[in-house]
Coordinates of C-alpha atoms in Angstrom, one line a residue:
Chain A
X4 CA 48.5 -34.0 5.5
X5 CA 47.5 -33.3 9.0
X6 CA 45.3 -30.1 9.6
X7 CA 45.8 -30.2 13.2
X8 CA 47.4 -26.6 13.6
X9 CA 45.5 -25.0 11.2
X10 CA 42.4 -23.1 11.5
X11 CA 40.0 -24.5 8.1
X12 CA 38.5 -20.9 7.6
X13 CA 41.7 -18.7 7.4
X14 CA 43.3 -22.2 5.4
X15 CA 39.8 -21.3 3.0
X16 CA 39.8 -17.9 3.3
X17 CA 43.5 -17.8 1.9
X18 CA 42.9 -20.5 -0.6
X19 CA 39.7 -18.6 -2.0
X20 CA 41.4 -15.1 -2.1
X21 CA 44.4 -16.5 -4.0
X22 CA 42.2 -17.7 -6.4
X23 CA 40.6 -14.3 -6.8
X24 CA 44.6 -13.3 -7.9
X25 CA 45.8 -16.1 -9.8
X26 CA 41.9 -17.4 -11.7
X27 CA 40.9 -13.1 -11.9
X28 CA 41.8 -13.5 -15.9
X29 CA 38.3 -15.4 -16.2
X30 CA 37.3 -11.8 -15.2
X31 CA 38.4 -11.1 -18.7
X32 CA 37.4 -13.3 -20.4
X33 CA 34.1 -13.4 -19.7
X34 CA 34.2 -9.0 -20.4
X35 CA 35.5 -10.1 -23.1
X36 CA 33.3 -12.5 -24.1
X37 CA 29.1 -10.2 -23.4
X38 CA 31.7 -7.7 -25.4
X39 CA 31.7 -9.6 -27.9
X40 CA 28.2 -11.4 -27.7
X41 CA 26.9 -7.5 -27.5
X42 CA 28.5 -6.5 -31.0
X43 CA 26.6 -9.5 -31.9
X44 CA 23.8 -9.1 -30.8
X45 CA 23.5 -5.2 -32.1
X46 CA 22.8 -7.2 -35.7
X47 CA 19.0 -8.1 -34.3
X48 CA 18.0 -11.3 -33.0
X49 CA 15.5 -11.5 -35.0
X50 CA 12.8 -9.6 -37.7
X51 CA 9.4 -9.9 -39.0
X52 CA 8.5 -8.0 -41.8
X53 CA 5.8 -7.6 -44.4
X54 CA 4.8 -6.4 -48.1
X55 CA 2.9 -3.3 -48.3
X56 CA 2.8 -2.8 -52.3
X57 CA 5.5 -0.4 -52.2
X58 CA 7.0 -1.1 -49.2
X59 CA 8.3 -2.8 -46.5
X60 CA 7.2 -2.8 -42.6
X61 CA 9.4 -4.8 -40.1
X62 CA 10.2 -5.2 -37.0
X63 CA 13.9 -5.9 -35.8
X64 CA 13.8 -7.8 -32.5
X65 CA 16.6 -7.3 -29.9
X66 CA 17.5 -9.6 -27.1
X67 CA 20.1 -11.0 -24.8
X68 CA 19.4 -14.3 -25.7
X69 CA 23.2 -14.7 -27.1
X70 CA 24.9 -12.7 -24.4
X71 CA 23.1 -15.2 -22.0
X72 CA 24.4 -18.1 -24.4
X73 CA 27.8 -17.0 -24.5
X74 CA 28.0 -16.5 -21.0
X75 CA 26.9 -19.6 -20.4
X76 CA 29.5 -21.4 -23.1
X77 CA 32.2 -19.2 -20.9
X78 CA 30.7 -20.5 -17.3
X79 CA 31.2 -24.2 -18.7
X80 CA 34.4 -23.1 -19.7
X81 CA 35.4 -21.7 -16.4
X82 CA 34.1 -24.6 -14.9
X83 CA 37.1 -26.8 -16.6
X84 CA 39.5 -24.2 -16.6
X85 CA 40.2 -24.3 -12.8
X86 CA 41.1 -27.9 -12.7
X87 CA 44.2 -27.1 -15.6
X88 CA 47.7 -27.7 -14.5
X89 CA 49.5 -24.3 -13.8
X90 CA 46.1 -23.4 -11.4
X91 CA 46.3 -26.7 -9.5
X92 CA 49.9 -26.8 -9.3
X93 CA 50.7 -23.6 -7.9
X94 CA 47.9 -24.0 -4.8
X95 CA 50.6 -26.8 -3.7
X96 CA 52.6 -24.1 -2.4
X97 CA 49.8 -23.8 0.8
X98 CA 49.6 -26.2 3.1
X99 CA 46.2 -28.3 1.9
X100 CA 44.3 -30.7 1.7
X101 CA 42.1 -31.8 -1.7
X102 CA 38.7 -30.9 1.0
X103 CA 39.9 -26.8 1.1
X104 CA 41.1 -27.2 -2.9
X105 CA 37.9 -28.2 -4.1
X106 CA 35.6 -26.5 -1.4
X107 CA 37.8 -23.0 -2.0
X108 CA 37.8 -23.9 -6.0
X109 CA 33.3 -24.3 -5.5
X110 CA 33.6 -20.7 -3.7
X111 CA 35.3 -18.9 -6.5
X112 CA 33.3 -20.4 -9.3
X113 CA 30.1 -19.4 -7.4
X114 CA 31.3 -15.9 -7.0
X115 CA 32.1 -16.6 -10.7
X116 CA 28.6 -17.6 -11.9
X117 CA 26.9 -14.5 -9.3
X118 CA 29.4 -11.9 -11.2
X119 CA 28.8 -13.8 -14.7
X120 CA 24.6 -13.9 -14.1
X121 CA 24.8 -10.1 -12.6
X122 CA 26.4 -9.0 -15.7
X123 CA 24.4 -10.8 -18.4
X124 CA 20.9 -9.5 -16.8
X125 CA 22.5 -5.7 -16.9
X126 CA 24.2 -6.6 -20.1
X127 CA 21.0 -7.3 -21.9
X128 CA 19.3 -4.2 -20.5
X129 CA 22.6 -1.9 -21.2
X130 CA 22.5 -2.7 -24.1
X131 CA 19.1 -1.5 -24.6
X132 CA 20.1 1.8 -24.0
X133 CA 22.7 1.7 -26.5
X134 CA 20.7 0.4 -29.2
X135 CA 18.2 3.1 -29.2
X136 CA 20.7 5.5 -29.2
X137 CA 22.5 4.2 -32.1
X138 CA 19.4 3.4 -34.4
X139 CA 17.6 6.6 -35.4
X140 CA 16.4 4.6 -38.5
X141 CA 13.8 3.1 -35.8
X142 CA 11.5 3.6 -34.5
X143 CA 11.1 2.4 -30.5
X144 CA 8.3 0.0 -30.4
X145 CA 7.3 0.3 -26.3
X146 CA 6.1 -2.6 -24.4
X147 CA 9.5 -4.5 -22.1
X148 CA 11.9 -1.8 -23.1
X149 CA 12.1 -1.1 -19.4
X150 CA 11.8 -4.4 -17.5
X151 CA 9.7 -3.8 -14.0
X152 CA 12.1 -4.0 -10.9
X153 CA 10.9 -8.2 -10.2
X154 CA 12.5 -8.9 -14.4
X155 CA 15.2 -7.6 -13.6
X156 CA 16.9 -9.4 -10.5
X157 CA 14.2 -12.5 -12.0
X158 CA 17.0 -12.3 -15.0
X159 CA 19.9 -11.6 -12.3
X160 CA 18.8 -14.8 -10.9
X161 CA 17.7 -17.4 -13.3
X162 CA 21.1 -16.4 -15.2
X163 CA 22.9 -16.8 -12.5
X164 CA 21.3 -19.8 -11.7
X165 CA 22.0 -21.7 -15.0
X166 CA 25.7 -20.8 -15.3
X167 CA 26.7 -21.7 -11.5
X168 CA 24.9 -25.9 -13.2
X169 CA 27.3 -26.0 -16.3
X170 CA 29.8 -24.0 -14.2
X171 CA 29.1 -27.5 -12.1
X172 CA 29.0 -30.0 -15.7
X173 CA 32.9 -28.1 -16.3
X174 CA 33.9 -28.4 -13.1
X175 CA 33.3 -32.3 -12.9
X176 CA 34.0 -32.4 -16.6
X177 CA 37.4 -31.2 -15.5
X178 CA 38.0 -33.5 -12.6
X179 CA 37.8 -36.2 -14.8
X180 CA 39.8 -35.7 -17.1
X181 CA 42.2 -34.4 -14.3
X182 CA 41.6 -38.0 -13.3
X183 CA 42.4 -39.6 -16.3
X184 CA 43.5 -37.9 -20.0
X185 CA 40.7 -40.2 -21.2
X186 CA 38.6 -38.8 -20.4
X187 CA 39.0 -36.0 -22.9
X188 CA 37.8 -38.0 -25.3
X189 CA 35.4 -40.2 -23.9
X190 CA 33.8 -36.5 -23.2
X191 CA 33.6 -35.3 -26.3
X192 CA 32.8 -38.4 -27.8
X193 CA 29.7 -39.1 -25.9
X194 CA 28.5 -35.2 -26.3
X195 CA 28.4 -35.9 -30.4
X196 CA 26.7 -39.4 -29.6
X197 CA 24.4 -37.5 -26.5
X198 CA 23.8 -35.6 -29.8
X199 CA 21.9 -37.7 -32.4
X200 CA 20.8 -40.0 -29.9
X201 CA 16.6 -40.0 -30.8
X202 CA 16.7 -37.3 -32.8
X203 CA 14.5 -38.6 -35.2
X204 CA 11.3 -38.5 -33.2
X205 CA 12.7 -35.5 -31.6
X206 CA 13.6 -36.3 -28.3
X207 CA 17.1 -36.2 -28.1
X208 CA 19.1 -35.6 -25.2
X209 CA 19.5 -32.3 -25.2
X210 CA 16.2 -31.1 -26.7
X211 CA 14.8 -33.1 -23.6
X212 CA 17.2 -31.2 -21.2
X213 CA 16.7 -28.0 -22.8
X214 CA 12.8 -29.0 -22.0
X215 CA 12.7 -29.6 -18.9
X216 CA 14.5 -26.9 -18.5
X217 CA 13.4 -24.0 -20.3
X218 CA 9.6 -25.2 -20.0
X219 CA 9.4 -24.4 -15.7
X220 CA 7.3 -22.3 -14.9
X221 CA 8.3 -22.2 -10.9
X222 CA 10.9 -20.9 -9.9
X223 CA 11.4 -22.7 -6.8
X224 CA 11.5 -26.3 -8.7
X225 CA 13.7 -24.8 -11.1
X226 CA 15.8 -23.7 -8.4
X227 CA 15.4 -27.5 -6.8
X228 CA 16.0 -28.9 -11.0
X229 CA 19.4 -27.4 -10.5
X230 CA 20.6 -27.7 -7.5
X231 CA 20.1 -31.4 -7.6
X232 CA 22.7 -31.9 -10.5
X233 CA 24.6 -29.5 -8.5
X234 CA 24.8 -30.4 -5.0
X235 CA 25.6 -34.5 -7.4
X236 CA 27.9 -32.8 -9.4
X237 CA 30.3 -30.6 -6.6
X238 CA 30.8 -34.2 -4.2
X239 CA 31.3 -36.6 -7.2
X240 CA 34.0 -34.4 -7.8
X241 CA 35.5 -33.6 -4.8
X242 CA 35.5 -37.6 -4.5
X243 CA 37.4 -38.3 -7.7
X244 CA 40.1 -35.9 -6.7
X245 CA 40.3 -36.9 -3.3
X246 CA 41.6 -39.8 -4.7
X247 CA 44.1 -38.5 -7.3
X248 CA 47.6 -38.8 -6.1
X249 CA 49.6 -34.7 -4.8
X250 CA 50.4 -33.4 -8.7
X251 CA 48.8 -35.7 -10.4
Chain B
X6 CA 27.8 -20.3 -38.7
X7 CA 26.6 -20.9 -35.2
X8 CA 29.7 -23.6 -34.9
X9 CA 32.2 -20.9 -35.4
X10 CA 31.7 -18.6 -33.1
X11 CA 31.2 -21.2 -30.3
X12 CA 34.2 -21.9 -31.4
X13 CA 35.4 -18.4 -31.6
X14 CA 33.6 -18.2 -27.9
X15 CA 36.0 -21.2 -26.1
X16 CA 38.8 -20.3 -28.5
X17 CA 39.1 -15.9 -27.0
X18 CA 37.8 -17.7 -23.2
X19 CA 40.6 -20.1 -23.2
X20 CA 43.5 -16.9 -24.5
X21 CA 42.4 -15.2 -22.5
X22 CA 41.9 -17.3 -18.7
X23 CA 45.5 -19.0 -19.7
X24 CA 47.2 -15.4 -20.4
X25 CA 45.5 -11.9 -19.9
X26 CA 46.5 -12.6 -16.1
X27 CA 50.4 -12.2 -17.4
X28 CA 49.7 -9.0 -19.5
X29 CA 47.6 -7.6 -17.1
X30 CA 48.1 -6.7 -13.3
X31 CA 44.9 -8.6 -11.0
X32 CA 44.1 -5.6 -9.7
X33 CA 44.1 -3.7 -13.1
X34 CA 41.7 -7.0 -14.4
X35 CA 39.4 -6.0 -11.4
X36 CA 39.6 -2.3 -11.7
X37 CA 37.8 -2.8 -15.4
X38 CA 35.2 -5.3 -13.8
X39 CA 34.2 -2.6 -11.9
X40 CA 33.7 -0.2 -14.4
X41 CA 32.6 -2.7 -16.4
X42 CA 29.7 -3.7 -13.8
X43 CA 29.2 0.7 -13.2
X44 CA 28.4 1.0 -16.8
X45 CA 26.1 -1.4 -17.1
X46 CA 24.2 -0.3 -13.8
X47 CA 24.5 3.5 -15.6
X48 CA 22.8 2.3 -18.5
X49 CA 20.3 -0.2 -17.0
X50 CA 19.3 2.8 -14.6
X51 CA 18.8 5.2 -17.6
X52 CA 16.2 2.7 -18.9
X53 CA 14.3 4.3 -16.1
X54 CA 15.5 7.6 -16.0
X55 CA 15.2 8.7 -20.1
X56 CA 12.6 9.6 -21.5
X57 CA 12.2 7.2 -24.9
X58 CA 10.0 7.6 -28.1
X59 CA 8.1 5.4 -29.2
X60 CA 5.3 3.7 -29.9
X61 CA 3.0 1.1 -27.5
X62 CA 1.7 -1.7 -28.6
X63 CA -2.4 -1.6 -29.1
X64 CA -4.2 -4.7 -28.4
X65 CA -7.3 -3.7 -30.1
X66 CA -5.6 -2.0 -33.2
X67 CA -6.2 -4.8 -35.2
X68 CA -9.8 -4.9 -34.9
X69 CA -10.3 -1.1 -35.0
X70 CA -8.5 -1.4 -38.3
X71 CA -11.2 -4.1 -39.6
X72 CA -14.1 -2.5 -39.1
X73 CA -12.3 0.6 -39.9
X74 CA -12.3 -1.1 -43.4
X75 CA -15.0 -2.8 -43.8
X76 CA -16.9 0.9 -42.2
X77 CA -14.4 2.1 -45.4
X78 CA -16.7 -0.5 -47.6
X79 CA -20.0 0.3 -46.8
X80 CA -19.4 4.3 -47.1
X81 CA -18.7 3.3 -50.4
X82 CA -21.8 1.2 -51.4
X83 CA -23.5 2.7 -49.6
X84 CA -22.6 6.6 -51.1
X85 CA -22.1 8.5 -48.2
X86 CA -19.5 9.4 -45.7
X87 CA -21.1 7.9 -42.0
X88 CA -19.1 5.9 -40.2
X89 CA -15.7 6.4 -40.7
X90 CA -14.9 6.7 -37.3
X91 CA -11.4 4.9 -37.1
X92 CA -10.3 6.6 -40.8
X93 CA -8.6 9.3 -41.1
X94 CA -8.3 12.0 -43.7
X95 CA -5.0 11.6 -44.9
X96 CA -4.9 14.3 -46.8
X97 CA -6.8 17.3 -48.9
X98 CA -6.4 18.9 -52.1
X99 CA -7.9 21.9 -54.4
X100 CA -7.3 21.6 -58.1
X101 CA -8.3 24.3 -60.5
X102 CA -10.4 22.7 -63.6
X103 CA -12.6 24.5 -66.3
X104 CA -13.4 21.3 -68.8
X105 CA -16.6 20.0 -68.4
X106 CA -14.5 16.6 -68.7
X107 CA -12.9 14.8 -66.3
X108 CA -10.4 11.7 -66.4
X109 CA -9.9 9.8 -63.5
X110 CA -6.3 7.2 -64.1
X111 CA -3.8 6.0 -62.1
X112 CA 0.0 6.0 -61.5
X113 CA 1.5 3.0 -59.3
X114 CA -1.7 1.1 -59.6
X115 CA -1.8 -1.5 -57.0
X116 CA -5.1 -2.4 -54.8
X117 CA -8.4 -1.6 -55.2
X118 CA -9.5 2.2 -55.7
X119 CA -13.0 3.4 -54.3
X120 CA -13.9 6.2 -55.3
X121 CA -16.6 8.9 -54.6
X122 CA -18.0 11.5 -56.4
X123 CA -20.4 13.9 -55.4
X124 CA -20.9 17.1 -57.6
X125 CA -22.1 20.5 -55.8
X126 CA -23.6 22.9 -56.9
X127 CA -21.7 25.7 -55.0
X128 CA -17.8 24.3 -56.5
X129 CA -16.7 26.0 -60.0
X130 CA -13.8 25.6 -61.3
X131 CA -12.1 23.6 -59.1
X132 CA -12.4 19.7 -57.9
X133 CA -12.0 18.9 -54.4
X134 CA -9.5 15.7 -54.1
X135 CA -9.7 14.3 -49.8
X136 CA -8.5 11.0 -49.8
X137 CA -9.8 9.0 -46.6
X138 CA -7.6 6.1 -44.2
X139 CA -8.2 2.9 -42.2
X140 CA -5.2 2.5 -40.1
X141 CA -2.6 0.6 -40.7
X142 CA -1.7 -2.4 -38.5
X143 CA 1.3 -5.0 -37.8
X144 CA 1.1 -6.6 -34.7
X145 CA -0.3 -4.4 -32.6
X146 CA 1.2 -1.7 -34.1
X147 CA -0.4 1.2 -35.7
X148 CA 1.9 2.4 -38.5
X149 CA -0.9 4.9 -40.8
X150 CA 0.7 8.3 -39.9
X151 CA 3.9 6.5 -41.3
X152 CA 2.6 6.1 -44.9
X153 CA 2.7 9.0 -46.6
X154 CA -0.6 9.7 -49.0
X155 CA -0.7 9.2 -52.4
X156 CA -0.1 12.2 -55.4
X157 CA -2.6 13.9 -57.1
X158 CA -2.1 15.9 -60.0
X159 CA -4.0 17.4 -62.6
X160 CA -3.4 17.7 -66.7
X161 CA -5.7 18.5 -69.5
X162 CA -8.8 17.0 -67.4
X163 CA -6.8 14.4 -66.3
X164 CA -7.0 13.5 -62.5
X165 CA -3.8 11.6 -62.0
X166 CA -3.9 9.3 -58.4
X167 CA -1.0 7.6 -57.8
X168 CA 0.3 5.1 -55.0
X169 CA 3.1 6.1 -52.4
X170 CA 6.2 7.0 -54.8
X171 CA 8.2 8.8 -52.5
X172 CA 7.5 6.2 -49.3
X173 CA 10.0 4.7 -47.5
X174 CA 10.5 0.9 -45.8
X175 CA 8.4 1.4 -42.2
X176 CA 11.5 0.0 -39.3
X177 CA 10.5 -0.9 -36.0
X178 CA 12.7 -1.9 -33.3
X179 CA 11.3 -3.9 -30.3
X180 CA 13.0 -5.2 -26.7
X181 CA 12.1 -8.4 -25.8
X182 CA 12.2 -9.9 -22.9
X183 CA 14.7 -11.9 -22.0
X184 CA 13.6 -15.4 -23.6
X185 CA 14.5 -17.4 -19.9
X186 CA 12.6 -15.1 -17.9
X187 CA 9.5 -15.6 -20.3
X188 CA 7.9 -18.9 -19.3
X189 CA 8.1 -17.1 -15.1
X190 CA 6.2 -14.2 -16.4
X191 CA 4.5 -14.3 -19.5
X192 CA 3.6 -18.4 -18.8
X193 CA 0.1 -18.0 -21.5
X194 CA 2.9 -17.4 -24.5
X195 CA -0.4 -18.3 -26.9
X196 CA -1.3 -14.5 -26.0
X197 CA 2.0 -12.6 -26.8
X198 CA 2.4 -10.6 -29.4
X199 CA 5.2 -11.8 -30.4
X200 CA 3.8 -14.9 -32.1
X201 CA 1.3 -13.1 -33.3
X202 CA 2.3 -12.1 -37.2
X203 CA -1.0 -9.6 -38.1
X204 CA -1.4 -7.1 -40.2
X205 CA -3.7 -5.1 -41.6
X206 CA -3.2 -3.0 -45.1
X207 CA -5.0 0.5 -44.3
X208 CA -8.0 0.9 -47.3
X209 CA -8.4 4.2 -49.0
X210 CA -11.5 5.5 -50.3
X211 CA -11.5 9.0 -52.2
X212 CA -13.4 11.8 -52.5
X213 CA -13.6 13.7 -55.1
X214 CA -16.4 16.7 -55.4
X215 CA -16.6 18.3 -59.3
X216 CA -18.5 21.1 -60.1
X217 CA -22.3 20.0 -61.7
X218 CA -21.7 20.6 -64.5
X219 CA -19.1 18.6 -65.0
X220 CA -19.1 14.6 -66.6
X221 CA -16.4 11.7 -64.8
X222 CA -15.2 9.4 -66.4
X223 CA -12.6 6.4 -65.0
X224 CA -9.9 3.8 -65.7
X225 CA -11.7 0.3 -65.5
X226 CA -9.3 -0.4 -62.1
X227 CA -11.2 2.1 -60.0
X228 CA -14.7 1.5 -58.3
X229 CA -16.9 4.5 -59.1
X230 CA -19.7 5.3 -57.3
X231 CA -21.6 8.3 -57.3
X232 CA -22.2 10.5 -53.5
X233 CA -25.2 10.2 -52.6
X234 CA -26.7 13.4 -52.0
X235 CA -30.3 14.4 -50.1

């Protein structure tokens, strides 16, 4: 297929707009997943209480951790789902190539991640007002109730970074499965295997990875730690899918 | 349970992303998304605009409560109501009493009772009871004002001091900073009050003023001392 007569930018733009239309349902799932997380979060994420003779003093803690985790799962899933067959085959109605399809997929995923990151940050804070209104029997401890503007933007930015990482992982996994269905068995097997490697010493793969990212106190370094695998996973996925036959 | 939740999310995500567009028009999806964003922005903005009632954590509260608790003990042992800077009078009672004997007893007994008795020549046909308490603090939150005062009754020359039988549980709520930015905003988590489980109960001191001729006796559970009046 030759693209000499076609402007690559306009081709990319058409594919990207098409994806915004064809994959718009990922935003429905985003809203549903986040609303579900809000419902689960209304019960509080943790509780500390102390007995005082005839009564108990307790502090109910609320956080957006669950919303963040749910959205991470969503990001992983949308990374996989853009490679689903119905989505993929529809693209062949465009004059395109694998490279442009991958680039438009990545652009769509980045857009979805930005939307997901913004809503994750805002949902965490918006939920506070709602909880404050409905919790008539509890007194509020001020402190982190209204975050600084810096914290608000930091929360959104970091959420976007993590979502980008997980959707890149999902995209890579989806490409592998697209390459050969056997990966659909190998990848879950690897995941389960990694769960048990070195767990005894508290140095399991997931624990190590969690610490590697969550304990990073420099935003710039975290950015690089997330950017590096993204810059590896997306090109590898593109190269792999480029080797596939049309309508595989 | 966590696994069930994750499976539920994946299931919902799959179902909605596969079928939502077939039942909901794309333009409608984006309208809903935009509305969702607007609602979130409005709710977040409301956090800064709407005044919220609550109490601020006080890093000094625990130290102050400890100091006040010691002050109560010293006041009791020295028989003087002095140096009680952070101690507040929770409640005062004035009760009619014509007898020559006052017996102090308790109901719902728990903890120590520190009682200072003062004889007053000015008082006749009545006794005065005051309850002093030091701050009650849980994780830097002073909740002294939420603790109900004890109850006092006087019948047939018997003064009954009872704990807060009507006390309801005290419930607070707190919003945590997003866990994934905590490391950037507060790298020194050792000083984070969320990690502090410090609690100090409020100590109480009873001050009972009786007429000069009244003889006072008390059950064994009480720590009784007389005021050293100059």
